[in-house]
Amino acid sequence: MTSSPAGALLRADDVLARLAAVLESRRGADPASSYVAKLYGKGLDAILKKIGEEATETVLAAKDGDAQHLVYEIADLWFHTLVLLAHQNLGPEAVLAELDRRFGLSGLAEKAARTPD
């Protein structure tokens, strides 16, 4: 569990599920009224471009050493990856299940078990 700025304890999967529900609700929204609907309307390439931008901003924030800025940029990155998942008809539960599957595995062993592309 993590602590929110307001001091309430939040479960990460609860936050992700709530956000996924909002992202799903934006599917049919008017692009003029919703940033997410606008991203969906622009399609996969626009979503991927935004993730690339956010990943770069995350790297730069990490290099700057400002913890709050890093958290802000990672929140943007996570948000846009959740938009991508929703666009692909997936949700955060798919990623959480994969992370759970890997839990307790050696990272080296997990990587060695992957099939080559």
Short mmCIF file of C-alpha atoms in Angstrom, two decimals:
data_model
loop_
_atom_site.label_atom_id
_atom_site.label_comp_id
_atom_site.label_asym_id
_atom_site.label_seq_id
_atom_site.Cartn_x
_atom_site.Cartn_y
_atom_site.Cartn_z
CA MET A 1 0.00 0.00 0.00
CA THR A 2 1.06 3.54 -0.61
CA SER A 3 0.22 6.75 1.13
CA SER A 4 -1.55 9.53 -0.74
CA PRO A 5 -0.65 13.18 -0.15
CA ALA A 6 -3.82 13.49 1.93
CA GLY A 7 -2.56 10.70 4.18
CA ALA A 8 -5.18 8.10 3.21
CA LEU A 9 -3.87 4.67 2.41
CA LEU A 10 -4.56 3.56 -1.14
CA ARG A 11 -4.09 0.21 -2.83
CA ALA A 12 -2.27 0.64 -6.13
CA ASP A 13 -4.56 -1.81 -7.91
CA ASP A 14 -7.63 0.14 -6.70
CA VAL A 15 -6.24 3.37 -8.12
CA LEU A 16 -5.36 1.68 -11.40
CA ALA A 17 -8.80 0.07 -11.64
CA ARG A 18 -10.54 3.40 -11.00
CA LEU A 19 -8.40 5.12 -13.59
CA ALA A 20 -8.98 2.29 -16.11
CA ALA A 21 -12.74 2.74 -15.62
CA VAL A 22 -12.46 6.46 -16.37
CA LEU A 23 -10.35 5.78 -19.46
CA GLU A 24 -12.92 3.26 -20.67
CA SER A 25 -15.72 5.77 -20.14
CA ARG A 26 -13.91 8.24 -22.39
CA ARG A 27 -14.09 5.90 -25.41
CA GLY A 28 -17.31 7.41 -26.68
CA ALA A 29 -16.72 10.91 -25.39
CA ASP A 30 -16.52 13.96 -27.61
CA PRO A 31 -12.86 14.66 -28.42
CA ALA A 32 -13.55 18.35 -27.87
CA SER A 33 -14.50 17.63 -24.26
CA SER A 34 -11.93 15.00 -23.28
CA TYR A 35 -8.15 14.83 -23.65
CA VAL A 36 -8.30 11.02 -23.57
CA ALA A 37 -11.07 10.91 -26.20
CA LYS A 38 -8.92 13.17 -28.36
CA LEU A 39 -5.97 10.76 -27.99
CA TYR A 40 -8.18 7.79 -28.85
CA GLY A 41 -9.44 9.67 -31.90
CA LYS A 42 -5.94 10.38 -33.12
CA GLY A 43 -5.12 6.69 -32.97
CA LEU A 44 -2.28 4.42 -31.98
CA ASP A 45 0.58 6.46 -33.42
CA ALA A 46 -0.41 9.57 -31.44
CA ILE A 47 -0.67 7.54 -28.23
CA LEU A 48 2.73 5.94 -28.85
CA LYS A 49 4.28 9.33 -29.59
CA LYS A 50 2.92 10.67 -26.32
CA ILE A 51 4.38 7.70 -24.41
CA GLY A 52 7.75 8.36 -26.04
CA GLU A 53 7.60 12.00 -24.99
CA GLU A 54 6.66 11.08 -21.43
CA ALA A 55 9.42 8.45 -21.24
CA THR A 56 11.98 11.05 -22.33
CA GLU A 57 10.67 13.53 -19.77
CA THR A 58 10.93 10.81 -17.10
CA VAL A 59 14.57 10.16 -17.99
CA LEU A 60 15.36 13.87 -17.87
CA ALA A 61 13.61 14.29 -14.52
CA ALA A 62 15.61 11.37 -13.09
CA LYS A 63 18.83 12.95 -14.31
CA ASP A 64 17.87 16.26 -12.65
CA GLY A 65 17.57 14.54 -9.28
CA ASP A 66 14.33 16.28 -8.26
CA ALA A 67 12.23 13.54 -6.65
CA GLN A 68 8.91 15.39 -6.93
CA HIS A 69 9.48 16.16 -10.61
CA LEU A 70 10.37 12.51 -11.22
CA VAL A 71 7.16 11.33 -9.53
CA TYR A 72 5.16 13.81 -11.63
CA GLU A 73 6.70 12.59 -14.88
CA ILE A 74 6.29 8.93 -13.98
CA ALA A 75 2.62 9.61 -13.23
CA ASP A 76 2.29 11.07 -16.74
CA LEU A 77 4.08 8.07 -18.22
CA TRP A 78 1.92 5.56 -16.35
CA PHE A 79 -1.22 7.47 -17.32
CA HIS A 80 -0.37 7.37 -21.00
CA THR A 81 0.57 3.69 -20.87
CA LEU A 82 -2.86 3.04 -19.34
CA VAL A 83 -4.39 4.95 -22.27
CA LEU A 84 -2.46 2.61 -24.60
CA LEU A 85 -3.69 -0.47 -22.75
CA ALA A 86 -7.30 0.74 -22.98
CA HIS A 87 -6.86 1.54 -26.67
CA GLN A 88 -5.67 -2.05 -27.17
CA ASN A 89 -8.65 -3.40 -25.18
CA LEU A 90 -6.46 -4.30 -22.22
CA GLY A 91 -6.45 -3.06 -18.67
CA PRO A 92 -3.97 -2.68 -15.84
CA GLU A 93 -5.04 -6.07 -14.47
CA ALA A 94 -3.21 -7.71 -17.40
CA VAL A 95 0.03 -5.99 -16.43
CA LEU A 96 -0.52 -6.65 -12.72
CA ALA A 97 -1.08 -10.35 -13.49
CA GLU A 98 2.16 -10.47 -15.46
CA LEU A 99 4.07 -8.76 -12.66
CA ASP A 100 2.53 -11.19 -10.18
CA ARG A 101 3.57 -14.10 -12.39
CA ARG A 102 7.15 -12.83 -12.34
CA PHE A 103 7.18 -12.19 -8.59
CA GLY A 104 9.82 -14.28 -6.87
CA LEU A 105 11.56 -15.15 -10.14
CA SER A 106 15.11 -14.15 -10.70
CA GLY A 107 15.21 -11.37 -13.25
CA LEU A 108 18.07 -13.14 -14.98
CA ALA A 109 16.16 -16.43 -15.09
CA GLU A 110 13.00 -14.73 -16.35
CA LYS A 111 14.91 -12.99 -19.12
CA ALA A 112 16.71 -16.21 -20.12
CA ALA A 113 13.37 -18.03 -20.38
CA ARG A 114 11.98 -15.58 -22.94
CA THR A 115 11.80 -16.81 -26.50
CA PRO A 116 13.93 -14.86 -28.96
CA ASP A 117 12.01 -12.50 -31.28
#
